[in-house]
PDB file of C-alpha atoms in Angstrom:
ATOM      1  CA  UNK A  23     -23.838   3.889 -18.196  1.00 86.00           C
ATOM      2  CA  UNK A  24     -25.352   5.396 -21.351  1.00 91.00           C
ATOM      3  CA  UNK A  25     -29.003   3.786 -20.842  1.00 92.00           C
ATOM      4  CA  UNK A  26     -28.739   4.810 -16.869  1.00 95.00           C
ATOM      5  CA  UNK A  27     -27.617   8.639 -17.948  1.00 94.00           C
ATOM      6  CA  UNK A  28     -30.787   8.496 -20.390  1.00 94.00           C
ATOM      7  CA  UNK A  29     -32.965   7.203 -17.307  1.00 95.00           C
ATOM      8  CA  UNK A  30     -32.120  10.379 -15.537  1.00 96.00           C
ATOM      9  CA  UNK A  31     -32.779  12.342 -18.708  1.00 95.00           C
ATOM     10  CA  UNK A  32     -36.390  10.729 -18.570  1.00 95.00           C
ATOM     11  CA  UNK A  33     -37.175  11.131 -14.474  1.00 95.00           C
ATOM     12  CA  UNK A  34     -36.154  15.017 -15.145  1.00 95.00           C
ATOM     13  CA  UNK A  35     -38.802  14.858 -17.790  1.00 94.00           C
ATOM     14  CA  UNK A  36     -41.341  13.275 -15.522  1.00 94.00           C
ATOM     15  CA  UNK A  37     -40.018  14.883 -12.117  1.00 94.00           C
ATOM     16  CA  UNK A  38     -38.873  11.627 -10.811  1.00 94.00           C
ATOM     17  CA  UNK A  39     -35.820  12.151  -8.623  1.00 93.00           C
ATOM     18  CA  UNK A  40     -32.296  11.584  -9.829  1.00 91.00           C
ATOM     19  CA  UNK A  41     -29.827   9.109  -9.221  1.00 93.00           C
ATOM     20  CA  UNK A  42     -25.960   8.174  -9.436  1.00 95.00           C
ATOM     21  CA  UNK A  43     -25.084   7.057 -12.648  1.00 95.00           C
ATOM     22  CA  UNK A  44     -22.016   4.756 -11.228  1.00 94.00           C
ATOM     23  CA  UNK A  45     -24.093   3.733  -8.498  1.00 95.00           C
ATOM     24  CA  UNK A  46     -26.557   2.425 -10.769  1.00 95.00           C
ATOM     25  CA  UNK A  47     -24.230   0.663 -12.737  1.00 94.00           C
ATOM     26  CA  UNK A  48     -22.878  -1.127  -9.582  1.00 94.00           C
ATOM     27  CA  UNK A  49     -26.504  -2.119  -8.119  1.00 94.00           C
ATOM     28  CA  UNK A  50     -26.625  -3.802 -11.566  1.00 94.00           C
ATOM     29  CA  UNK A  51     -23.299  -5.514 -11.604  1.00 94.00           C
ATOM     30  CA  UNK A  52     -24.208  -6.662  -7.418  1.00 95.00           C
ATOM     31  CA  UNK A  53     -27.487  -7.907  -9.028  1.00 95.00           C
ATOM     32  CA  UNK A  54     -25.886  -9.945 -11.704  1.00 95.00           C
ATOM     33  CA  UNK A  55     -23.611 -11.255  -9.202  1.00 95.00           C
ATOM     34  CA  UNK A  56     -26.422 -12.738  -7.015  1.00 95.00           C
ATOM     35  CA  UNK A  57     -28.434 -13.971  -9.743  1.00 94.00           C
ATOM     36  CA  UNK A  58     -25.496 -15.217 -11.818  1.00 94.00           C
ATOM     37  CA  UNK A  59     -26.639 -18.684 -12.155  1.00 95.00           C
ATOM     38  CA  UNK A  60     -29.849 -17.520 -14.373  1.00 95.00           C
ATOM     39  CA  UNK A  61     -27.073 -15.862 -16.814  1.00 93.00           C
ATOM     40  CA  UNK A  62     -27.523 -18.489 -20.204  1.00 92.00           C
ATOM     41  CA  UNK A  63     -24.354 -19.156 -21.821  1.00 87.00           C
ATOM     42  CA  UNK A  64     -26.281 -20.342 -25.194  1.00 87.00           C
ATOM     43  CA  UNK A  65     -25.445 -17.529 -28.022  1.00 83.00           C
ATOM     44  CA  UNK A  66     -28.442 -15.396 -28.956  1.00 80.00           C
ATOM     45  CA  UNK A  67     -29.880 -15.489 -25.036  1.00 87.00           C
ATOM     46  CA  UNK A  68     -29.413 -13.429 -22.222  1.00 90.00           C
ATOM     47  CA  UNK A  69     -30.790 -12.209 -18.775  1.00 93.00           C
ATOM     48  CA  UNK A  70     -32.500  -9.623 -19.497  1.00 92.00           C
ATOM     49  CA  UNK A  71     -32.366  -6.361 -17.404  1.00 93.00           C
ATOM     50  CA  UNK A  72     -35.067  -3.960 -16.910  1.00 93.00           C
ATOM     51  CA  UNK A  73     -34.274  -1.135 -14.449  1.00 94.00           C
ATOM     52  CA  UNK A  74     -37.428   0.835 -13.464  1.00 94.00           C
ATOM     53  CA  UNK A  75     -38.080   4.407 -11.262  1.00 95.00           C
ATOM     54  CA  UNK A  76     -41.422   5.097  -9.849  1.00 93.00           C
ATOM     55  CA  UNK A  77     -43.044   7.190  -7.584  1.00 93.00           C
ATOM     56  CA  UNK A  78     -44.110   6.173  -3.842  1.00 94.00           C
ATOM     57  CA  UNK A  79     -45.129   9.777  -2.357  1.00 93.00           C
ATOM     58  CA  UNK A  80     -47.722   8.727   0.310  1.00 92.00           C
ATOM     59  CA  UNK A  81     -50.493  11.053  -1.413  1.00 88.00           C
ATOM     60  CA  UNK A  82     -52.242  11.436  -4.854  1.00 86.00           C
ATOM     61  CA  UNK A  83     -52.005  14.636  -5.355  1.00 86.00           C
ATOM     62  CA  UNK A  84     -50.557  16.240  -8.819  1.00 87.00           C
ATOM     63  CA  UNK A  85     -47.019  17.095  -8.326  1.00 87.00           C
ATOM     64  CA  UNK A  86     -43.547  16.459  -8.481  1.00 87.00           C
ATOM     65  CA  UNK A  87     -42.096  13.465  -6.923  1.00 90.00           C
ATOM     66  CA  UNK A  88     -40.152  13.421  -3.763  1.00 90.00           C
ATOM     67  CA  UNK A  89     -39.941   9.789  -3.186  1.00 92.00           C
ATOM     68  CA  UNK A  90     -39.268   7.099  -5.595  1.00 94.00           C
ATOM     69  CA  UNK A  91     -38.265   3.534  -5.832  1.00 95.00           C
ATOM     70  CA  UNK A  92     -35.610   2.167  -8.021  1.00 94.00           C
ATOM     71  CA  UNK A  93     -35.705  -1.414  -8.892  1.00 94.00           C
ATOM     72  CA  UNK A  94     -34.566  -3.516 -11.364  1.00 94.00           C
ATOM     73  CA  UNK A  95     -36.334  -7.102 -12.863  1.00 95.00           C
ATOM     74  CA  UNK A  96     -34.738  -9.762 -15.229  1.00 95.00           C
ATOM     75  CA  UNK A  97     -35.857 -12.606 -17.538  1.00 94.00           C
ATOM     76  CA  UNK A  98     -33.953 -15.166 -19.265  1.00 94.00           C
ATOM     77  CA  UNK A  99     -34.846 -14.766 -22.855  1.00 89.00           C
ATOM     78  CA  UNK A 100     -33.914 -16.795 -25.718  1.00 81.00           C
ATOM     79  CA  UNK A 101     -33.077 -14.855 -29.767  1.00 67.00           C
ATOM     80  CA  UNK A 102     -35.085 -12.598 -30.968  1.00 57.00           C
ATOM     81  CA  UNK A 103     -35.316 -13.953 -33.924  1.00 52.00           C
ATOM     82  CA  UNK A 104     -36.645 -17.473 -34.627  1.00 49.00           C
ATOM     83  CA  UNK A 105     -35.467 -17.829 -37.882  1.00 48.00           C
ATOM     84  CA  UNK A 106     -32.857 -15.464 -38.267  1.00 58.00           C
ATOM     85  CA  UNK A 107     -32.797 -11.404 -39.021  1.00 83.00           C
ATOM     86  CA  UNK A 108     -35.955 -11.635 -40.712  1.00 89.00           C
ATOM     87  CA  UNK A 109     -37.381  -8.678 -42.546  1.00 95.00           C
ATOM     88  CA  UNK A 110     -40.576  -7.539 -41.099  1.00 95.00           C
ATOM     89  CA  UNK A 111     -43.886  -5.412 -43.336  1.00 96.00           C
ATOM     90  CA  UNK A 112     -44.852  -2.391 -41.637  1.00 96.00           C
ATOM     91  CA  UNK A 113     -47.270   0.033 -42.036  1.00 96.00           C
ATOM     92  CA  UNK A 114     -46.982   4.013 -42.062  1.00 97.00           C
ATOM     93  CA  UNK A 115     -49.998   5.146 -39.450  1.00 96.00           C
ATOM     94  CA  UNK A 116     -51.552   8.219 -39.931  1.00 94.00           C
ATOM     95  CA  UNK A 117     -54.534   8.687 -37.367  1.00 94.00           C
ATOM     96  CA  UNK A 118     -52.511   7.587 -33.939  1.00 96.00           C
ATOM     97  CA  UNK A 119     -49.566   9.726 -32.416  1.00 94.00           C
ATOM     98  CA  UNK A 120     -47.127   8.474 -30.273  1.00 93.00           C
ATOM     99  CA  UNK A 121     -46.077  11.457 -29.134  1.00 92.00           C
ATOM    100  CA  UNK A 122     -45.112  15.465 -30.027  1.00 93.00           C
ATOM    101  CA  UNK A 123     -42.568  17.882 -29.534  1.00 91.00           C
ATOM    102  CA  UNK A 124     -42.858  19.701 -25.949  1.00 93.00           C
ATOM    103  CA  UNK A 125     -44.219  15.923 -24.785  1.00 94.00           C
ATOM    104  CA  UNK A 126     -42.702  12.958 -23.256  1.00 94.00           C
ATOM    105  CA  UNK A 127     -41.096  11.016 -26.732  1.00 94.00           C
ATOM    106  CA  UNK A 128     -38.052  11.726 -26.025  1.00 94.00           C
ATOM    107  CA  UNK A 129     -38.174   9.745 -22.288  1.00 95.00           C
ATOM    108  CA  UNK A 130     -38.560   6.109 -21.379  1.00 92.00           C
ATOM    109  CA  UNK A 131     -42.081   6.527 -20.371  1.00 92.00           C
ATOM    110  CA  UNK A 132     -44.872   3.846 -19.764  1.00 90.00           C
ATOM    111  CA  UNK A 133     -47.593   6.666 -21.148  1.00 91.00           C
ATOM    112  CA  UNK A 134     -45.882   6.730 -24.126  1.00 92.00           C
ATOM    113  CA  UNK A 135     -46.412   2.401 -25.146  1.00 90.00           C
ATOM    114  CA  UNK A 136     -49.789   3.018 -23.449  1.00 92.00           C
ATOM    115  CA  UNK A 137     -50.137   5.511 -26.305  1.00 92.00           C
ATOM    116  CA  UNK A 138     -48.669   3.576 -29.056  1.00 94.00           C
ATOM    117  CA  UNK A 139     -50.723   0.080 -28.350  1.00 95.00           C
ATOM    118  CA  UNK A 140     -53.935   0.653 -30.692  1.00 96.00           C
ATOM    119  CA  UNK A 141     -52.544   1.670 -33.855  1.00 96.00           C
ATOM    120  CA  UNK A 142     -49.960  -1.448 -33.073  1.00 94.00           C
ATOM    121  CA  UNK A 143     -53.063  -3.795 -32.528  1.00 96.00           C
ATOM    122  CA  UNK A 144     -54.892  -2.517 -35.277  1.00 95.00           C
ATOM    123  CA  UNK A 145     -51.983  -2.884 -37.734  1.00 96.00           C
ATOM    124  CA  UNK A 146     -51.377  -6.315 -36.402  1.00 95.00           C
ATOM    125  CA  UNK A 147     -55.037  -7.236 -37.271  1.00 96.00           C
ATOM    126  CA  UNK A 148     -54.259  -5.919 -40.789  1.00 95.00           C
ATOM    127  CA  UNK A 149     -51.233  -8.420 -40.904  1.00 95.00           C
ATOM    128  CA  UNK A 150     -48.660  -5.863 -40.496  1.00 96.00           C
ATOM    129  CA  UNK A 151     -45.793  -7.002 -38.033  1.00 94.00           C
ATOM    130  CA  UNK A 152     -45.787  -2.942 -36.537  1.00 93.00           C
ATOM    131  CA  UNK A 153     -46.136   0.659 -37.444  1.00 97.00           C
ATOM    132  CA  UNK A 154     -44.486   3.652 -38.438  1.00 97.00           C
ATOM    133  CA  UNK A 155     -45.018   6.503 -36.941  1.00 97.00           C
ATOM    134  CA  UNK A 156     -44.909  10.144 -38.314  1.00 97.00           C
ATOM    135  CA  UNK A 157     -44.462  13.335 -36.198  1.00 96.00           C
ATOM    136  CA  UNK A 158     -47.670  14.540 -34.641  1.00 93.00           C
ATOM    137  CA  UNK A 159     -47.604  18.239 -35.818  1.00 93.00           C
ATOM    138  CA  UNK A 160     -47.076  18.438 -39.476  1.00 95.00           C
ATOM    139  CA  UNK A 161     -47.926  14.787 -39.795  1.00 95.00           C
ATOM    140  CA  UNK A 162     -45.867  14.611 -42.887  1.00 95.00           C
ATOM    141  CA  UNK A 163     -42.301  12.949 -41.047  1.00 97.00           C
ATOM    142  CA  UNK A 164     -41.108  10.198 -40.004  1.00 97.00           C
ATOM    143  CA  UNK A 165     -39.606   9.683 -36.752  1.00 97.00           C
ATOM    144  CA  UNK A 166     -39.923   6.033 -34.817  1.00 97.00           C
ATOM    145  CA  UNK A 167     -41.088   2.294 -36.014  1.00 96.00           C
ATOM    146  CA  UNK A 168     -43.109   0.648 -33.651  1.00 92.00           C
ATOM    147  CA  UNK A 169     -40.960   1.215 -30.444  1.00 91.00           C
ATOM    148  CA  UNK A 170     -37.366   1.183 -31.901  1.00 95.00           C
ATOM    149  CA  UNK A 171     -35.588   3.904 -33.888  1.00 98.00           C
ATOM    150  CA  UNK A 172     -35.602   4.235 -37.312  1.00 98.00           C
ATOM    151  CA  UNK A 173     -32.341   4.116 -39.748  1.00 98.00           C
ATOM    152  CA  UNK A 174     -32.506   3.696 -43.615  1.00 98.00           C
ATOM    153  CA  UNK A 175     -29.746   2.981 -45.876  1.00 97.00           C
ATOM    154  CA  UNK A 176     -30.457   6.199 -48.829  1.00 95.00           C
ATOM    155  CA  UNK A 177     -28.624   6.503 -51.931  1.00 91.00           C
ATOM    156  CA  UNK A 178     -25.004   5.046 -50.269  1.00 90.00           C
ATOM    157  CA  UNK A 179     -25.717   7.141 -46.622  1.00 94.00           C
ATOM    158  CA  UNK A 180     -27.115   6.261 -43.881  1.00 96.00           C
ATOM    159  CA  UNK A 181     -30.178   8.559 -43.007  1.00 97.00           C
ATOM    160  CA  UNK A 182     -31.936   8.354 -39.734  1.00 98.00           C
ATOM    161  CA  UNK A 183     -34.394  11.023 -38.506  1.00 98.00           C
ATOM    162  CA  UNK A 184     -32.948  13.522 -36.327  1.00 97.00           C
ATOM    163  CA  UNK A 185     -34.034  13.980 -32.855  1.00 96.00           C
ATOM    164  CA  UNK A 186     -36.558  16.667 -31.693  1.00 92.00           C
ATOM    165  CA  UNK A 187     -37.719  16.311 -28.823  1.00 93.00           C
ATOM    166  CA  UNK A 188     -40.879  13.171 -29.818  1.00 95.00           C
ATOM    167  CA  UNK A 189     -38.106  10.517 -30.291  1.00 96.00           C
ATOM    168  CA  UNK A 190     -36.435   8.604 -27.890  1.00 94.00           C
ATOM    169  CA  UNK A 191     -32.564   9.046 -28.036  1.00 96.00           C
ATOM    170  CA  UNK A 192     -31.872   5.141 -28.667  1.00 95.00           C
ATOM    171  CA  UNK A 193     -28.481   3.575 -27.189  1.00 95.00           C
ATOM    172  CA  UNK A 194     -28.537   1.650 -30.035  1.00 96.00           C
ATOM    173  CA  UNK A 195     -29.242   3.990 -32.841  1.00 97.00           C
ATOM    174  CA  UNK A 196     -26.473   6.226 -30.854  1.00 97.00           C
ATOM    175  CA  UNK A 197     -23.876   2.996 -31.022  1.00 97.00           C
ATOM    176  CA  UNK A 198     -24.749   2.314 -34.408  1.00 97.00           C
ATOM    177  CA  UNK A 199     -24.723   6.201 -35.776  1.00 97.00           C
ATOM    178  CA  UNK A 200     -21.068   5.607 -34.027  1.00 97.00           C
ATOM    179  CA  UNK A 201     -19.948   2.170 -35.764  1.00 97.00           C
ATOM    180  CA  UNK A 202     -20.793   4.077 -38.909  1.00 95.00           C
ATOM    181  CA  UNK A 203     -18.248   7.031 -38.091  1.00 96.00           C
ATOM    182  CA  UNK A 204     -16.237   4.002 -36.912  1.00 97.00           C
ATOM    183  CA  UNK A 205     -16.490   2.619 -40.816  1.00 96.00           C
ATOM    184  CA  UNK A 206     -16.042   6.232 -42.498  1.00 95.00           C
ATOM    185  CA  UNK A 207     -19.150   5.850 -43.450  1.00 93.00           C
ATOM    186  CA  UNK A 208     -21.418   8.916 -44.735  1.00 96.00           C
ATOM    187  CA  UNK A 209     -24.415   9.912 -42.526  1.00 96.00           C
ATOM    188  CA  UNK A 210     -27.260  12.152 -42.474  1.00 97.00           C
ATOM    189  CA  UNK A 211     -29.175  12.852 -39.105  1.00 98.00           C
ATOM    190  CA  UNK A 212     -32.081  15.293 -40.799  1.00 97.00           C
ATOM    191  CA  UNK A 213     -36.060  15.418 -41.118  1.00 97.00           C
ATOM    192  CA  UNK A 214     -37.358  12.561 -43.272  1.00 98.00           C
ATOM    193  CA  UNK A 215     -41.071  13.495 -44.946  1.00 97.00           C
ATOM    194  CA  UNK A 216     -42.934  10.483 -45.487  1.00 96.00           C
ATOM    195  CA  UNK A 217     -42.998  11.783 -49.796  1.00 95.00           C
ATOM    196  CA  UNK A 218     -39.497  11.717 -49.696  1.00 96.00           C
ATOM    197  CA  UNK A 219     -39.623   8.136 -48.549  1.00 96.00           C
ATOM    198  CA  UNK A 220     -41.493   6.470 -50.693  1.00 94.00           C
ATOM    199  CA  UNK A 221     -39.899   8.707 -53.713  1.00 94.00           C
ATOM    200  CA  UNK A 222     -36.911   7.308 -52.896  1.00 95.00           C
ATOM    201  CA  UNK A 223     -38.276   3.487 -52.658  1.00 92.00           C
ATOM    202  CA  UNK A 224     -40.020   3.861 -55.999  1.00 90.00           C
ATOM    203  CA  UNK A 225     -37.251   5.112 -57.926  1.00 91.00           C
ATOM    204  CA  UNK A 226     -34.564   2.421 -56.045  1.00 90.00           C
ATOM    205  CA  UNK A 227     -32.559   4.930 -54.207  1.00 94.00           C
ATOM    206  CA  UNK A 228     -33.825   3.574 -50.673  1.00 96.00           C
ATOM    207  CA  UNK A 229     -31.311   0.405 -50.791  1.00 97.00           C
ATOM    208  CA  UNK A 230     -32.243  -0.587 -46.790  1.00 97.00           C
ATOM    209  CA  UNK A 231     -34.385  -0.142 -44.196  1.00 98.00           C
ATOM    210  CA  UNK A 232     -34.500  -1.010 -40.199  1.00 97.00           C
ATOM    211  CA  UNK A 233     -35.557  -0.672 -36.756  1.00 97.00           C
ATOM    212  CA  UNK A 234     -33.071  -0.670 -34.273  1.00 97.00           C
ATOM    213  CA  UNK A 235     -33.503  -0.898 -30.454  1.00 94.00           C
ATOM    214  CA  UNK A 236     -32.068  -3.334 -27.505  1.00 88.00           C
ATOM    215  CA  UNK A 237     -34.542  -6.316 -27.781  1.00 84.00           C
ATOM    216  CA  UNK A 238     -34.114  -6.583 -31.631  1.00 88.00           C
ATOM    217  CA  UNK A 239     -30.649  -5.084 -31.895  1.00 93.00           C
ATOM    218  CA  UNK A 240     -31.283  -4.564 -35.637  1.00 95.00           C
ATOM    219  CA  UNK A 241     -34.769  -5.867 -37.567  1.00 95.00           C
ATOM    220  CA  UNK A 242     -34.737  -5.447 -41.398  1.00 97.00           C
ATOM    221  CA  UNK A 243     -38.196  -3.563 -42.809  1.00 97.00           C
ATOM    222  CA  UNK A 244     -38.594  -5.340 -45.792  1.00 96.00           C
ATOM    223  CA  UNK A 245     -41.755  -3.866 -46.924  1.00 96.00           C
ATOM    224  CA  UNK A 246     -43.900  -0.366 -46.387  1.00 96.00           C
ATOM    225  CA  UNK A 247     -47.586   0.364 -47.084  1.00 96.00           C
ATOM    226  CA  UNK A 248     -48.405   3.988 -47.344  1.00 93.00           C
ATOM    227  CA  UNK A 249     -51.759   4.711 -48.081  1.00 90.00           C
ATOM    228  CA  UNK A 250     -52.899   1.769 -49.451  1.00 90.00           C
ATOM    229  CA  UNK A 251     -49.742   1.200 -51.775  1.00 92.00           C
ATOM    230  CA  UNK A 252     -46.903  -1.328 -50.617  1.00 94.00           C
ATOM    231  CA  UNK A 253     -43.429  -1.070 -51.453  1.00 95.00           C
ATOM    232  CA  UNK A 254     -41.103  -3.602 -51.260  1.00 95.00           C
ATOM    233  CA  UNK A 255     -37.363  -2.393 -49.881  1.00 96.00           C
ATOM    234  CA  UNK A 256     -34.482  -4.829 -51.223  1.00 95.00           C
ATOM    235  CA  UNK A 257     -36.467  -7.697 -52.503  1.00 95.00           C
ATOM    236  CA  UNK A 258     -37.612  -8.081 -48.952  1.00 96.00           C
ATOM    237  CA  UNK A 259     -34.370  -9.380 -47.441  1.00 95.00           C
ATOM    238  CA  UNK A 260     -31.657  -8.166 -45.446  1.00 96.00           C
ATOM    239  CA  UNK A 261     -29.600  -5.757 -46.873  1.00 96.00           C
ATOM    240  CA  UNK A 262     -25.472  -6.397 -46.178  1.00 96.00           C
ATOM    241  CA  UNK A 263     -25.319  -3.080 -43.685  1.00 96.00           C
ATOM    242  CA  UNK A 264     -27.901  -4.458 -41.175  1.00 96.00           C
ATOM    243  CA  UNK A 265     -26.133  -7.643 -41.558  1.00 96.00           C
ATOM    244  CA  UNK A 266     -23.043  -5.997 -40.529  1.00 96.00           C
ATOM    245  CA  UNK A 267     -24.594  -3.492 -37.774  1.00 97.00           C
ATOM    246  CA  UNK A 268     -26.103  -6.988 -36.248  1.00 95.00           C
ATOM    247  CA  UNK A 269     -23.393  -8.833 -36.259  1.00 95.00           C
ATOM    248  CA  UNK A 270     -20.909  -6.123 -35.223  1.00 97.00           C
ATOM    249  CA  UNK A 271     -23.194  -4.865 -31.897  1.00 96.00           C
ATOM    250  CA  UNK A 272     -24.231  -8.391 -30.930  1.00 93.00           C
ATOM    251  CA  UNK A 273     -20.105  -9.421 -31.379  1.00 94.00           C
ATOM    252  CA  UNK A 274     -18.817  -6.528 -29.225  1.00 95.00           C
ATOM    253  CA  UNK A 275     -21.944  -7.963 -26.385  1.00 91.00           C
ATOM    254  CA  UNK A 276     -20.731 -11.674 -26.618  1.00 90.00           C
ATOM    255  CA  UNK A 277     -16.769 -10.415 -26.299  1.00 91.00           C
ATOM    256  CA  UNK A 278     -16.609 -12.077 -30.059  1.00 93.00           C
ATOM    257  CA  UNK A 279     -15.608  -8.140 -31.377  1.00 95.00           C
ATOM    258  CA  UNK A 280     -13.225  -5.586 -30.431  1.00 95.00           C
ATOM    259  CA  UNK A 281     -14.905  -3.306 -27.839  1.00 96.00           C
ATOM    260  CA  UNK A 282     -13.096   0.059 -28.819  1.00 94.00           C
ATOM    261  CA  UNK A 283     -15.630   2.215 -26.925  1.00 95.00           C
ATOM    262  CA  UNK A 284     -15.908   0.488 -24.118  1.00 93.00           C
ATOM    263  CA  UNK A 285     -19.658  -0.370 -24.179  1.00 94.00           C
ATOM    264  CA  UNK A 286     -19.585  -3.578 -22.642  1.00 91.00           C
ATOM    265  CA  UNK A 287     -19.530  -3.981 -18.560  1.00 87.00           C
ATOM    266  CA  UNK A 288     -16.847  -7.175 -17.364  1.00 83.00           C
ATOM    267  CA  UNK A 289     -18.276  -8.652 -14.039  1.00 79.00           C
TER     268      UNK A 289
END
């Protein structure tokens, strides 16, 4: 229900017509149903489910949308990971902006990836797995990694940047941000200057750093470059908290963990 109340957050961004949250939910659990024998029972795979809204107003002119279509498409997909929750190198990008404050960051929006693809190729050409992005104003915070949220493990909190407006409102940085109230766990939702950062990875106070989003769930960062200077975060290797956020989220998905928030849909 959470990713479906987000969608309607991002179509009253983009004046796409809203929709019944419970309905949506149940056009999801009918589709299920009928595809049912595509669902994998192998751990680590899963149908994939991609609901989509677009416009289908008979005309091109610029305005809001009056008619839409709502569909939804699936894919069998296999783990994420080929050889386990593997660290990735990433590189802080200065020149390209995914998006700014008064924009569309904050919605599930194809201009925004259409937006984000060249710094992503050219970082990939450099040998960098993805980027980092910083806001677009002051160009001086932090805010997303490649298309997943950010969350770093600071000094014994957890510290994730806070959202204004350019970043998308994760369902899994929101589940995780609640497993760590969950734990008792301190956290810090505030603005993260890239200075700061690297301050705290010279001097050993940054003890983790991730991505977190639904394909991934939760991918290490095991090394930044800033500038030209790399810095290695926890001897490159996952730290014990992404561990735990990994194995807790993808647990409470299989049925394997308690399910006290009731995240999980039962066909």
């Amino acid at each position: 229900a959470e990713n479906f109340k987000r969608m309607n957050n991002s179509a009253e961004r983009l004046c796409l017509p809203q929709f019944d949250v419970e309905d949506a939910v149940e056009y999801l659990r009918k589709f299920v149903e009928v595809e049912k024998d595509w669902v994998p029972d192998q751990y680590g795979t899963s149908l994939y489910l991609r609901p989509f809204l677009f416009g289908t107003d008979a005309d091109l002119a610029l305005h809001g949308i009056s008619h839409a279509t709502f569909m939804v498409i699936a894919c069998v997909v296999g783990s994420y990971y080929k050889s386990g929750l593997a660290p990735v190198d990433m590189l802080i990008e200065m020149d390209d902006v995914r998006a700014v404050r008064g924009g569309t960051g904050y919605a599930k929006c194809g201009g925004n990836y259409a937006a984000a693809t060249r710094a992503g190729e050219k970082a990939a050409k450099k040998g960098y797995s993805q980027v980092v992005w910083v806001d677009g104003v002051e160009r001086k915070y932090v805010e997303e990694g490649g298309g997943m949220n950010l969350m770093f493990v600071w000094d014994g909190k957890l510290v994730t940047p806070e959202l204004n407006g350019s970043i998308l409102p994760g369902v899994t940085r929101r589940s995780c941000i609640q497993l760590f109230k969950d734990w008792g766990l301190p956290l810090e939702e505030r603005l993260i200057s890239v200075d700061e950062l690297f301050e705290a990875a010279a001097n050993g106070k940054l003890e983790e750093a991730m991505c977190v989003g639904t394909a991934a769930v939760i991918c290490p960062i095991g090394e930044l470059t800033y500038q030209g200077k790399e810095y290695v975060i926890n001897d490159f290797k996952t730290g014990p908290l992404a561990q735990k956020l990994y194995d807790t989220l993808t647990g409470i998905q299989w049925g394997d963990v308690e399910d006290p928030h009731e995240w999980t849909c039962v066909l």
